[in-house]
Amino acid sequence: MIVSEQLVSNLFYGALLGSVYGVATMGLSLIFGVLRIVNVGHGAFIMLGAFTAFWMFTLYSVIPILSIPIALIFGLALGFIIFFSTIKRLIDAPELSTLLATFAIGIFIEEVAKFVWGSDYVGFSWDIGTLYLGPVTVPYTKLLAFLCSAIIAGLLYVWFTKTKLGTAIRAVVEDREGAMVCGINVGRIYSVSFAIGIGLTVLSGVLVTLFVPVGINVYMGPDYTLKAFVIAVLGGLGSPWGAFVAGFLFGLFENGSYTLLGLIPGVEPFALTRFVAFVFLLIILLIKPTGLLGGE
Amino acid sequence: MVLLKLEKVTKKFGGIVAVDSVDLQVEQGEALGIVGPNGSGKTTLYNLISGVYTPDEGRIIFDGKDITGMPPHARTPLGLARTFQIPRPFGSATVRENVAIGAMFGRASMDVEEALREADEHLKLIGIYNLRNKEAKLLTPLEKRFMELARALAMKPKILLLDEVMAGMHPSDIEKIIETLQKIRKEEHVAVVSMVEHLMHAITKFAERVVVMHQGRKLIEGETARVLNDPRVIEVYLGKRVV
Amino acid sequence: MNIRAYKPLIPMIAVYGVLITIALTVDGMWQPVAYFMFYIALGQAFNIFLGLTGYVDFGYVAFMGLGAYGMGLAIKNFGHLGLIALPIGIFLAVIMSMLLSLAVGAVALRLRGAYFAIATIGVNEGFRYLVEGVRLWGGTEGMILSGFMRKTYGREMTNFFSTFLSDVLVILIAFSAAVVTIAILNKKMGYALLALREDEDAAKVMGINVTKYKIMAFITSAGFAGLIGATAWTLKLTYIFPEDVFNISYTVEAIVIVMLGGAGTLLGPMFGGLIYGIMKYYLSVIFPGIQLLILAPILIAIVVVFPEGLIGYIRKKARDTRLSEYLR
Ligand SMILES: Nc1ncnc2c1ncn2[C@@H]1O[C@H](COP(=O)(O)OP(=O)(O)OP(=O)(O)O)[C@@H](O)[C@H]1O
Ligand SMILES: [Mg+2]
C-alpha cells in the first residue's frame, strides 16, 4: 500500500534526521545541566554551523564532513568568548536575566550574520549518490550525517565517562555543592561545559545542512530552538544522553505524524504535527518534568 | 492541653530515613527543647510539622485538627510559626516589610496598615527597630536570625518552632531572647519548641523538657537536667560532658 | 483606602500629560506617540505578572493574540449590528484571554523557573499551530477585516478606528494597568507576591496561598494583554495573521521593557516602554535594518550591569528621601 510505504520511508528519514536533532540538542541540555541556564538563543548557533558548512563548501569546496571539526573549533572559541564576557556574571542571577541575556545574544548573532550572509535563503548541494532499499531511497549524505551523529554522541559519551574532566562535569550536574566540596573547580567546569555546549551546537548546524539543502538562512534558528526545547524536555532537561535519544524519537515522531496527519482532509499536517509536539511537551512537563527518559 | 501531637511520623529520602516513626507531644505554653547531633532529623521534623514535606507514614494533629495532608499556607493561620535554620528573608523587601508579611498572612485576618504597625512593635521587641528600612538581603547572618524571630513572633502563633535560632548569638542577646520567649509563653501561652545541635547552655536555661533525637529516632525525652545527664545522651555526643 | 500610597501616580500622570500634549500639538507626532504608548501598555500589562511574580512567561503573546481574535470575531459576526460590535469585541478579548490564562495557569503555574518558561513557550506555539493546523479562524491566511469594516462602517469611520480610537484605547489600557498595579502593590496581594517572588517555599510557610496569588496576577495580566491585542492590533491594523499575533518577539520586547524600567515597579514599565519605543522608532529611522543589532548589546548590558532596572536603581538611591514617596 502506498501509505504504508510512504510511512516506512518517512520514518527511516525521520530516524536519520532525528539523530541530528539529538546532537543539536545535546549542547542545550549540557548547558542547562551544568549551569542551570536555558539558552534561548540556541538556534542561532545552529545557524552559524549551517553557514560554516555553506561557506566552506561554496568558497573552498570543503565537503561538510570536513567542516565538522572547523565548526566545532569555531563554536568552542565562541563559547568561551560568550562565557567570559557575559554568562560568567549571570551564573546565580534570576532566570529573567539569563533568559534575556541568551535571547539577546542569539539576536546579536543573527544580526551580525545578516551583515555577512544577507537575509536570503541559500543552499548548496553535495551529491554522492543515493541508496535504494525497497521503498526507501536515501541519499548517502544523509546516511553519513546519521553516522557522524552517532560517532559524535559516542565519542562524547566516552569522554564524559572516561576522562577526569568529563567525570567532573557529571559530578557538577549531579550535585553542585557536593562537587565543590570535593575540590572540583566549578568555575572551570562552567566555562568548559558552556564552550562544549556551544561547540556541539555549532557543529550540529553542519549536519543540519545535509537535510535542508536550500533552507539555510540567518533566521532559521528559532525554529530549531523550539524543537530543541521539546527534545530536551523529553529527554530530561540537563541530560545530554537523554537528549540524544529523545532527538531520535522526535525525528521519528515528526515524520511519522506528518505522514499520518496528511491523511486527514482539511488540515495542515505540518502545523498540526507541531501542535501535537507541543501538546506532548506540556504533558511531559506536567507529569514528569524530569523527562520521560530521565531518571528520578 | 495537648497542642501538637505527632503519631508515628516517618519521612524517608531515598534510602535515608530522616525521621523514623517519631511520637511527640507538645503542651500548650510549653517550653520544649529538641537536641540532637548533625543529621539526626531535627530540621526534617520541623519541615513535616510546617508542611514543607508530608510524612510517608503517621499523622500530625494540631489543636485537635488532623493537619497531615494540609498545604503549609493552610496550617500557618491555625497558629504555627517557624524560623529557618538557614535564614530565608525576602531579600529585596525591607526588614519591616518582612515582618509585616508574617503578621499579614500568619494570622487569620489583618490588613496592611495594621500589619505594618504590628511589625514595628515586634521589631522593637526583638531590638532591631533601627534596621527596619534596610533591605533584608543586606543584613548580616546574625541580623537575619533576629529578623526571622521577629517575623515568626509577628505571626502570633500558638506554637513557635525555632531552628537553631540562637546559634552564634552573643550570650547577652541569648539572655534577652530567652526572656522575651518566656514572656510570651506566660502572657500568651505560646508553646516554644527550640532546636539546637549542641547541648548548649541556653537550652538548660530555657527548656522545661528536652527530647533527644538520634539518627531520626527519639532517643529519650524528659525533664531537662535529667535527660542531659543521661549516659545514652552523653554517648551520642561522644562522651562530651554537658552542663 | 490610603490616598498617600497612590502618590506615585502623580509622576505618571505628568508623563502621560506631556506625551499627549506633544501628540496633539506637534504635527506628525500622534503616530509616534501611539507607537510608544503601545510599548508602555505592553510593559505595564506584562509587569503585573512577570514583574510582580518573577515568573517568566515566554508565551505571553498568546493572550494578545487571543484578544486580537476576540475583537476580529466580534467585528466579523456582530459588525452588522453596528458599533456595538466594538464593546462586544473588547468583552470577548478579555474573556478569551482570561479563560486561556486560567487554564494555563491552573496547570503550568505548578512548574517553576525554566520549566515554566518552556511550558509557556509550548502553549503559545501549540496554540498558533492549532489555529494553523485545523484552519481555525482562517488558519494561516488569518482574518483580513479592512474590506469588511470599510463596507460596514464606511471609510471615514474605519480610518477613525485605526488612526485615533485604537490609540486612545491603548492609552487608557496602559493607564488602567498602572492603576491596577499600584492597587495590587498597596494591598495584601502585593506583599504576597513580593514574598513569593523572593522565596516561594518560605512564603508558603508564612501562610501565603501562593497558587492563588500567582493565578490572580496571571489572569489580570492576561486580560490586559487581550485588550492590547484587540485594540493595538485588530482595531488598528484591521488584519490578524497567526504568525504575527503569536510571534514570540513581542513577549521578548515586553520582557525587555519590564527589565529596562525595573521589574515589579509601577513606573518602570512606563519609562522602559518609552525608552524602548523611542530607541526602536528612531533607530529604525536613522539606521534602518540594524536596530536589532544595536538593541541586542544594549540589552545584554542592561541585564549584566543594571539588573534592577531604571526605577529600581533610582528607588534605591532615593530611599529615605522625600522623593521616595513618589517612586514605586
Ligand atoms: N530534602 C532532602 N533530601 C534528601 N535528604 C535529606 C533532605 N533533607 C534532609 N535530608 C537528610 O535527612 C537527614 C536528617 O537531616 P536534618 O536536616 O533533618 O538533620 P538535622 O538534625 O536538622 O541536622 P543539622 O544539625 O545538621 O541541622 C540527613 O541525613 C539529611 O541528609
Ligand atoms: Mg537542622
PDB file of C-alpha atoms in Angstrom, chain A residues 58-273:
ATOM      1  CA  THR A  58      30.962  27.095  -1.805  1.00  0.00           C
ATOM      2  CA  LEU A  59      34.160  29.058  -1.225  1.00  0.00           C
ATOM      3  CA  TYR A  60      36.740  26.355  -0.682  1.00  0.00           C
ATOM      4  CA  SER A  61      34.961  23.195  -1.864  1.00  0.00           C
ATOM      5  CA  VAL A  62      35.389  21.629   1.540  1.00  0.00           C
ATOM      6  CA  ILE A  63      32.814  18.879   1.994  1.00  0.00           C
ATOM      7  CA  PRO A  64      30.561  19.250   5.044  1.00  0.00           C
ATOM      8  CA  ILE A  65      32.048  16.246   6.822  1.00  0.00           C
ATOM      9  CA  LEU A  66      35.371  18.050   6.932  1.00  0.00           C
ATOM     10  CA  SER A  67      33.692  21.208   8.121  1.00  0.00           C
ATOM     11  CA  ILE A  68      32.649  19.437  11.301  1.00  0.00           C
ATOM     12  CA  PRO A  69      35.923  19.957  13.175  1.00  0.00           C
ATOM     13  CA  ILE A  70      36.132  23.503  11.890  1.00  0.00           C
ATOM     14  CA  ALA A  71      32.645  24.247  13.181  1.00  0.00           C
ATOM     15  CA  LEU A  72      33.500  22.620  16.488  1.00  0.00           C
ATOM     16  CA  ILE A  73      36.586  24.758  16.991  1.00  0.00           C
ATOM     17  CA  PHE A  74      34.703  27.870  15.930  1.00  0.00           C
ATOM     18  CA  GLY A  75      31.923  27.008  18.381  1.00  0.00           C
ATOM     19  CA  LEU A  76      34.305  26.290  21.244  1.00  0.00           C
ATOM     20  CA  ALA A  77      36.045  29.626  20.758  1.00  0.00           C
ATOM     21  CA  LEU A  78      32.733  31.435  20.547  1.00  0.00           C
ATOM     22  CA  GLY A  79      31.513  29.607  23.632  1.00  0.00           C
ATOM     23  CA  PHE A  80      34.489  30.754  25.677  1.00  0.00           C
ATOM     24  CA  ILE A  81      34.161  34.322  24.479  1.00  0.00           C
ATOM     25  CA  ILE A  82      30.470  34.478  25.341  1.00  0.00           C
ATOM     26  CA  PHE A  83      31.019  32.773  28.658  1.00  0.00           C
ATOM     27  CA  PHE A  84      33.691  35.138  29.862  1.00  0.00           C
ATOM     28  CA  SER A  85      32.052  38.267  28.519  1.00  0.00           C
ATOM     29  CA  THR A  86      28.529  37.699  29.868  1.00  0.00           C
ATOM     30  CA  ILE A  87      27.451  34.319  31.165  1.00  0.00           C
ATOM     31  CA  LYS A  88      30.042  34.272  33.924  1.00  0.00           C
ATOM     32  CA  ARG A  89      28.402  37.238  35.590  1.00  0.00           C
ATOM     33  CA  LEU A  90      24.965  35.669  35.408  1.00  0.00           C
ATOM     34  CA  ILE A  91      25.590  32.277  36.983  1.00  0.00           C
ATOM     35  CA  ASP A  92      23.479  32.902  40.053  1.00  0.00           C
ATOM     36  CA  ALA A  93      21.273  35.600  38.584  1.00  0.00           C
ATOM     37  CA  PRO A  94      17.497  35.100  38.426  1.00  0.00           C
ATOM     38  CA  GLU A  95      16.045  33.302  35.414  1.00  0.00           C
ATOM     39  CA  LEU A  96      14.806  36.528  33.987  1.00  0.00           C
ATOM     40  CA  SER A  97      18.356  37.735  33.470  1.00  0.00           C
ATOM     41  CA  THR A  98      19.778  34.614  31.907  1.00  0.00           C
ATOM     42  CA  LEU A  99      16.819  34.014  29.638  1.00  0.00           C
ATOM     43  CA  LEU A 100      17.001  37.543  28.406  1.00  0.00           C
ATOM     44  CA  ALA A 101      20.766  37.588  28.018  1.00  0.00           C
ATOM     45  CA  THR A 102      20.858  34.409  25.985  1.00  0.00           C
ATOM     46  CA  PHE A 103      17.992  35.640  23.873  1.00  0.00           C
ATOM     47  CA  ALA A 104      19.827  38.884  23.193  1.00  0.00           C
ATOM     48  CA  ILE A 105      22.992  37.010  22.339  1.00  0.00           C
ATOM     49  CA  GLY A 106      21.008  34.983  19.824  1.00  0.00           C
ATOM     50  CA  ILE A 107      19.602  38.137  18.229  1.00  0.00           C
ATOM     51  CA  PHE A 108      23.010  39.731  18.120  1.00  0.00           C
ATOM     52  CA  ILE A 109      24.466  36.726  16.341  1.00  0.00           C
ATOM     53  CA  GLU A 110      21.623  36.712  13.845  1.00  0.00           C
ATOM     54  CA  GLU A 111      22.019  40.377  13.083  1.00  0.00           C
ATOM     55  CA  VAL A 112      25.772  40.127  12.641  1.00  0.00           C
ATOM     56  CA  ALA A 113      25.213  37.094  10.430  1.00  0.00           C
ATOM     57  CA  LYS A 114      22.801  39.115   8.353  1.00  0.00           C
ATOM     58  CA  PHE A 115      25.612  41.520   7.591  1.00  0.00           C
ATOM     59  CA  VAL A 116      27.850  38.731   6.459  1.00  0.00           C
ATOM     60  CA  TRP A 117      25.401  36.500   4.609  1.00  0.00           C
ATOM     61  CA  GLY A 118      22.342  38.634   3.910  1.00  0.00           C
ATOM     62  CA  SER A 119      18.811  37.540   4.701  1.00  0.00           C
ATOM     63  CA  ASP A 120      18.109  35.343   1.669  1.00  0.00           C
ATOM     64  CA  TYR A 121      17.746  31.613   1.730  1.00  0.00           C
ATOM     65  CA  VAL A 122      20.841  29.928   0.428  1.00  0.00           C
ATOM     66  CA  GLY A 123      21.936  26.355  -0.014  1.00  0.00           C
ATOM     67  CA  PHE A 124      24.343  24.023  -1.675  1.00  0.00           C
ATOM     68  CA  SER A 125      24.115  20.502  -2.924  1.00  0.00           C
ATOM     69  CA  TRP A 126      26.612  17.837  -2.165  1.00  0.00           C
ATOM     70  CA  ASP A 127      25.726  14.724  -4.128  1.00  0.00           C
ATOM     71  CA  ILE A 128      27.473  11.428  -3.602  1.00  0.00           C
ATOM     72  CA  GLY A 129      24.736   9.119  -4.793  1.00  0.00           C
ATOM     73  CA  THR A 130      21.636   7.518  -3.398  1.00  0.00           C
ATOM     74  CA  LEU A 131      20.871   4.284  -1.651  1.00  0.00           C
ATOM     75  CA  TYR A 132      17.827   2.291  -2.779  1.00  0.00           C
ATOM     76  CA  LEU A 133      16.393  -0.039  -0.178  1.00  0.00           C
ATOM     77  CA  GLY A 134      12.987  -1.286  -1.295  1.00  0.00           C
ATOM     78  CA  PRO A 135      10.598   1.606  -0.784  1.00  0.00           C
ATOM     79  CA  VAL A 136      13.269   3.654   0.891  1.00  0.00           C
ATOM     80  CA  THR A 137      15.551   5.919  -1.065  1.00  0.00           C
ATOM     81  CA  VAL A 138      18.185   7.798   0.884  1.00  0.00           C
ATOM     82  CA  PRO A 139      20.986   9.988  -0.340  1.00  0.00           C
ATOM     83  CA  TYR A 140      24.299   8.798   1.058  1.00  0.00           C
ATOM     84  CA  THR A 141      24.923  12.237   2.508  1.00  0.00           C
ATOM     85  CA  LYS A 142      22.054  11.743   4.942  1.00  0.00           C
ATOM     86  CA  LEU A 143      23.328   8.342   5.948  1.00  0.00           C
ATOM     87  CA  LEU A 144      26.682   9.959   6.522  1.00  0.00           C
ATOM     88  CA  ALA A 145      25.063  12.606   8.694  1.00  0.00           C
ATOM     89  CA  PHE A 146      23.491   9.860  10.744  1.00  0.00           C
ATOM     90  CA  LEU A 147      26.808   8.073  11.062  1.00  0.00           C
ATOM     91  CA  CYS A 148      28.574  11.248  12.146  1.00  0.00           C
ATOM     92  CA  SER A 149      25.879  11.968  14.728  1.00  0.00           C
ATOM     93  CA  ALA A 150      26.215   8.524  16.191  1.00  0.00           C
ATOM     94  CA  ILE A 151      30.006   8.779  16.301  1.00  0.00           C
ATOM     95  CA  ILE A 152      29.917  12.224  17.895  1.00  0.00           C
ATOM     96  CA  ALA A 153      27.454  11.098  20.534  1.00  0.00           C
ATOM     97  CA  GLY A 154      29.577   8.017  21.166  1.00  0.00           C
ATOM     98  CA  LEU A 155      32.804   9.983  21.475  1.00  0.00           C
ATOM     99  CA  LEU A 156      31.146  12.403  23.839  1.00  0.00           C
ATOM    100  CA  TYR A 157      29.896   9.547  25.943  1.00  0.00           C
ATOM    101  CA  VAL A 158      33.361   8.080  26.205  1.00  0.00           C
ATOM    102  CA  TRP A 159      34.798  11.479  27.006  1.00  0.00           C
ATOM    103  CA  PHE A 160      32.245  12.054  29.735  1.00  0.00           C
ATOM    104  CA  THR A 161      32.696   8.706  31.387  1.00  0.00           C
ATOM    105  CA  LYS A 162      36.387   8.021  30.900  1.00  0.00           C
ATOM    106  CA  THR A 163      38.145  11.349  31.326  1.00  0.00           C
ATOM    107  CA  LYS A 164      38.704  13.278  34.502  1.00  0.00           C
ATOM    108  CA  LEU A 165      37.186  16.480  33.192  1.00  0.00           C
ATOM    109  CA  GLY A 166      34.145  14.638  31.864  1.00  0.00           C
ATOM    110  CA  THR A 167      33.591  12.960  35.198  1.00  0.00           C
ATOM    111  CA  ALA A 168      33.922  16.278  36.977  1.00  0.00           C
ATOM    112  CA  ILE A 169      31.270  17.757  34.709  1.00  0.00           C
ATOM    113  CA  ARG A 170      28.913  14.923  35.503  1.00  0.00           C
ATOM    114  CA  ALA A 171      29.587  15.444  39.179  1.00  0.00           C
ATOM    115  CA  VAL A 172      28.588  19.102  38.898  1.00  0.00           C
ATOM    116  CA  VAL A 173      25.381  18.177  37.075  1.00  0.00           C
ATOM    117  CA  GLU A 174      24.518  15.743  39.842  1.00  0.00           C
ATOM    118  CA  ASP A 175      25.269  17.982  42.772  1.00  0.00           C
ATOM    119  CA  ARG A 176      26.828  21.399  42.525  1.00  0.00           C
ATOM    120  CA  GLU A 177      27.615  21.909  46.198  1.00  0.00           C
ATOM    121  CA  GLY A 178      28.831  18.373  46.612  1.00  0.00           C
ATOM    122  CA  ALA A 179      31.222  18.760  43.695  1.00  0.00           C
ATOM    123  CA  MET A 180      32.534  21.976  45.163  1.00  0.00           C
ATOM    124  CA  VAL A 181      33.185  20.266  48.468  1.00  0.00           C
ATOM    125  CA  CYS A 182      35.079  17.522  46.627  1.00  0.00           C
ATOM    126  CA  GLY A 183      37.529  20.105  45.395  1.00  0.00           C
ATOM    127  CA  ILE A 184      36.267  20.376  41.836  1.00  0.00           C
ATOM    128  CA  ASN A 185      36.946  23.775  40.326  1.00  0.00           C
ATOM    129  CA  VAL A 186      33.334  24.555  39.497  1.00  0.00           C
ATOM    130  CA  GLY A 187      34.183  27.812  37.753  1.00  0.00           C
ATOM    131  CA  ARG A 188      36.303  25.977  35.234  1.00  0.00           C
ATOM    132  CA  ILE A 189      33.628  23.340  34.735  1.00  0.00           C
ATOM    133  CA  TYR A 190      31.152  26.089  33.901  1.00  0.00           C
ATOM    134  CA  SER A 191      33.309  27.650  31.230  1.00  0.00           C
ATOM    135  CA  VAL A 192      34.333  24.342  29.683  1.00  0.00           C
ATOM    136  CA  SER A 193      30.787  22.993  29.660  1.00  0.00           C
ATOM    137  CA  PHE A 194      29.410  26.139  28.149  1.00  0.00           C
ATOM    138  CA  ALA A 195      32.054  26.102  25.427  1.00  0.00           C
ATOM    139  CA  ILE A 196      31.473  22.423  24.684  1.00  0.00           C
ATOM    140  CA  GLY A 197      27.744  23.003  24.609  1.00  0.00           C
ATOM    141  CA  ILE A 198      28.109  25.812  22.100  1.00  0.00           C
ATOM    142  CA  GLY A 199      30.737  23.856  20.135  1.00  0.00           C
ATOM    143  CA  LEU A 200      28.389  20.903  19.807  1.00  0.00           C
ATOM    144  CA  THR A 201      25.542  23.126  18.753  1.00  0.00           C
ATOM    145  CA  VAL A 202      27.527  24.913  16.041  1.00  0.00           C
ATOM    146  CA  LEU A 203      28.786  21.552  14.867  1.00  0.00           C
ATOM    147  CA  SER A 204      25.257  20.210  14.623  1.00  0.00           C
ATOM    148  CA  GLY A 205      24.460  23.048  12.245  1.00  0.00           C
ATOM    149  CA  VAL A 206      26.812  21.443   9.725  1.00  0.00           C
ATOM    150  CA  LEU A 207      24.869  18.196   9.938  1.00  0.00           C
ATOM    151  CA  VAL A 208      21.588  20.070   9.576  1.00  0.00           C
ATOM    152  CA  THR A 209      22.664  21.355   6.142  1.00  0.00           C
ATOM    153  CA  LEU A 210      22.663  17.789   4.855  1.00  0.00           C
ATOM    154  CA  PHE A 211      18.929  17.700   5.473  1.00  0.00           C
ATOM    155  CA  VAL A 212      17.887  21.169   4.420  1.00  0.00           C
ATOM    156  CA  PRO A 213      19.952  21.774   1.312  1.00  0.00           C
ATOM    157  CA  VAL A 214      18.269  25.060   0.470  1.00  0.00           C
ATOM    158  CA  GLY A 215      16.972  26.037   3.884  1.00  0.00           C
ATOM    159  CA  ILE A 216      19.989  27.952   5.157  1.00  0.00           C
ATOM    160  CA  ASN A 217      19.002  31.370   6.386  1.00  0.00           C
ATOM    161  CA  VAL A 218      20.118  33.681   9.177  1.00  0.00           C
ATOM    162  CA  TYR A 219      16.692  33.407  10.782  1.00  0.00           C
ATOM    163  CA  MET A 220      16.499  29.623  10.665  1.00  0.00           C
ATOM    164  CA  GLY A 221      17.472  29.362  14.338  1.00  0.00           C
ATOM    165  CA  PRO A 222      14.316  29.941  16.396  1.00  0.00           C
ATOM    166  CA  ASP A 223      12.591  27.004  14.740  1.00  0.00           C
ATOM    167  CA  TYR A 224      15.376  24.742  15.915  1.00  0.00           C
ATOM    168  CA  THR A 225      15.376  26.347  19.336  1.00  0.00           C
ATOM    169  CA  LEU A 226      11.756  25.369  19.807  1.00  0.00           C
ATOM    170  CA  LYS A 227      12.351  21.833  18.601  1.00  0.00           C
ATOM    171  CA  ALA A 228      15.372  21.563  20.854  1.00  0.00           C
ATOM    172  CA  PHE A 229      13.243  22.637  23.827  1.00  0.00           C
ATOM    173  CA  VAL A 230      10.737  19.892  23.170  1.00  0.00           C
ATOM    174  CA  ILE A 231      13.505  17.341  22.703  1.00  0.00           C
ATOM    175  CA  ALA A 232      15.447  18.466  25.740  1.00  0.00           C
ATOM    176  CA  VAL A 233      12.381  18.211  27.943  1.00  0.00           C
ATOM    177  CA  LEU A 234      11.510  14.819  26.504  1.00  0.00           C
ATOM    178  CA  GLY A 235      15.000  13.605  27.301  1.00  0.00           C
ATOM    179  CA  GLY A 236      15.032  15.163  30.734  1.00  0.00           C
ATOM    180  CA  LEU A 237      16.399  18.711  30.844  1.00  0.00           C
ATOM    181  CA  GLY A 238      20.047  18.586  31.700  1.00  0.00           C
ATOM    182  CA  SER A 239      20.773  15.138  30.356  1.00  0.00           C
ATOM    183  CA  PRO A 240      22.744  15.126  27.074  1.00  0.00           C
ATOM    184  CA  TRP A 241      22.202  11.393  26.588  1.00  0.00           C
ATOM    185  CA  GLY A 242      18.523  11.691  27.168  1.00  0.00           C
ATOM    186  CA  ALA A 243      18.577  14.495  24.611  1.00  0.00           C
ATOM    187  CA  PHE A 244      20.251  12.314  22.010  1.00  0.00           C
ATOM    188  CA  VAL A 245      17.752   9.503  22.394  1.00  0.00           C
ATOM    189  CA  ALA A 246      14.868  11.969  22.543  1.00  0.00           C
ATOM    190  CA  GLY A 247      16.086  13.650  19.357  1.00  0.00           C
ATOM    191  CA  PHE A 248      15.968  10.331  17.628  1.00  0.00           C
ATOM    192  CA  LEU A 249      12.424   9.691  18.850  1.00  0.00           C
ATOM    193  CA  PHE A 250      11.384  13.184  17.901  1.00  0.00           C
ATOM    194  CA  GLY A 251      12.620  12.662  14.348  1.00  0.00           C
ATOM    195  CA  LEU A 252      10.554   9.508  14.100  1.00  0.00           C
ATOM    196  CA  PHE A 253       7.519  11.157  15.618  1.00  0.00           C
ATOM    197  CA  GLU A 254       7.736  14.265  13.460  1.00  0.00           C
ATOM    198  CA  ASN A 255       7.912  12.409  10.194  1.00  0.00           C
ATOM    199  CA  GLY A 256       5.517   9.649  11.138  1.00  0.00           C
ATOM    200  CA  SER A 257       2.937  12.072  12.396  1.00  0.00           C
ATOM    201  CA  TYR A 258       3.328  14.272   9.334  1.00  0.00           C
ATOM    202  CA  THR A 259       2.559  11.335   7.082  1.00  0.00           C
ATOM    203  CA  LEU A 260      -0.430  10.186   9.087  1.00  0.00           C
ATOM    204  CA  LEU A 261      -1.956  13.613   9.703  1.00  0.00           C
ATOM    205  CA  GLY A 262      -1.648  14.244   5.976  1.00  0.00           C
ATOM    206  CA  LEU A 263      -4.386  11.652   5.512  1.00  0.00           C
ATOM    207  CA  ILE A 264      -6.941  13.769   7.364  1.00  0.00           C
ATOM    208  CA  PRO A 265      -8.719  16.079   4.949  1.00  0.00           C
ATOM    209  CA  GLY A 266      -8.916  19.761   5.658  1.00  0.00           C
ATOM    210  CA  VAL A 267      -5.938  20.105   7.987  1.00  0.00           C
ATOM    211  CA  GLU A 268      -2.385  21.327   7.636  1.00  0.00           C
ATOM    212  CA  PRO A 269      -0.293  18.298   8.605  1.00  0.00           C
ATOM    213  CA  PHE A 270       2.843  20.375   9.070  1.00  0.00           C
ATOM    214  CA  ALA A 271       1.279  22.748  11.587  1.00  0.00           C
ATOM    215  CA  LEU A 272      -0.694  20.022  13.283  1.00  0.00           C
ATOM    216  CA  THR A 273       2.421  17.910  13.791  1.00  0.00           C
TER     217      THR A 273
END
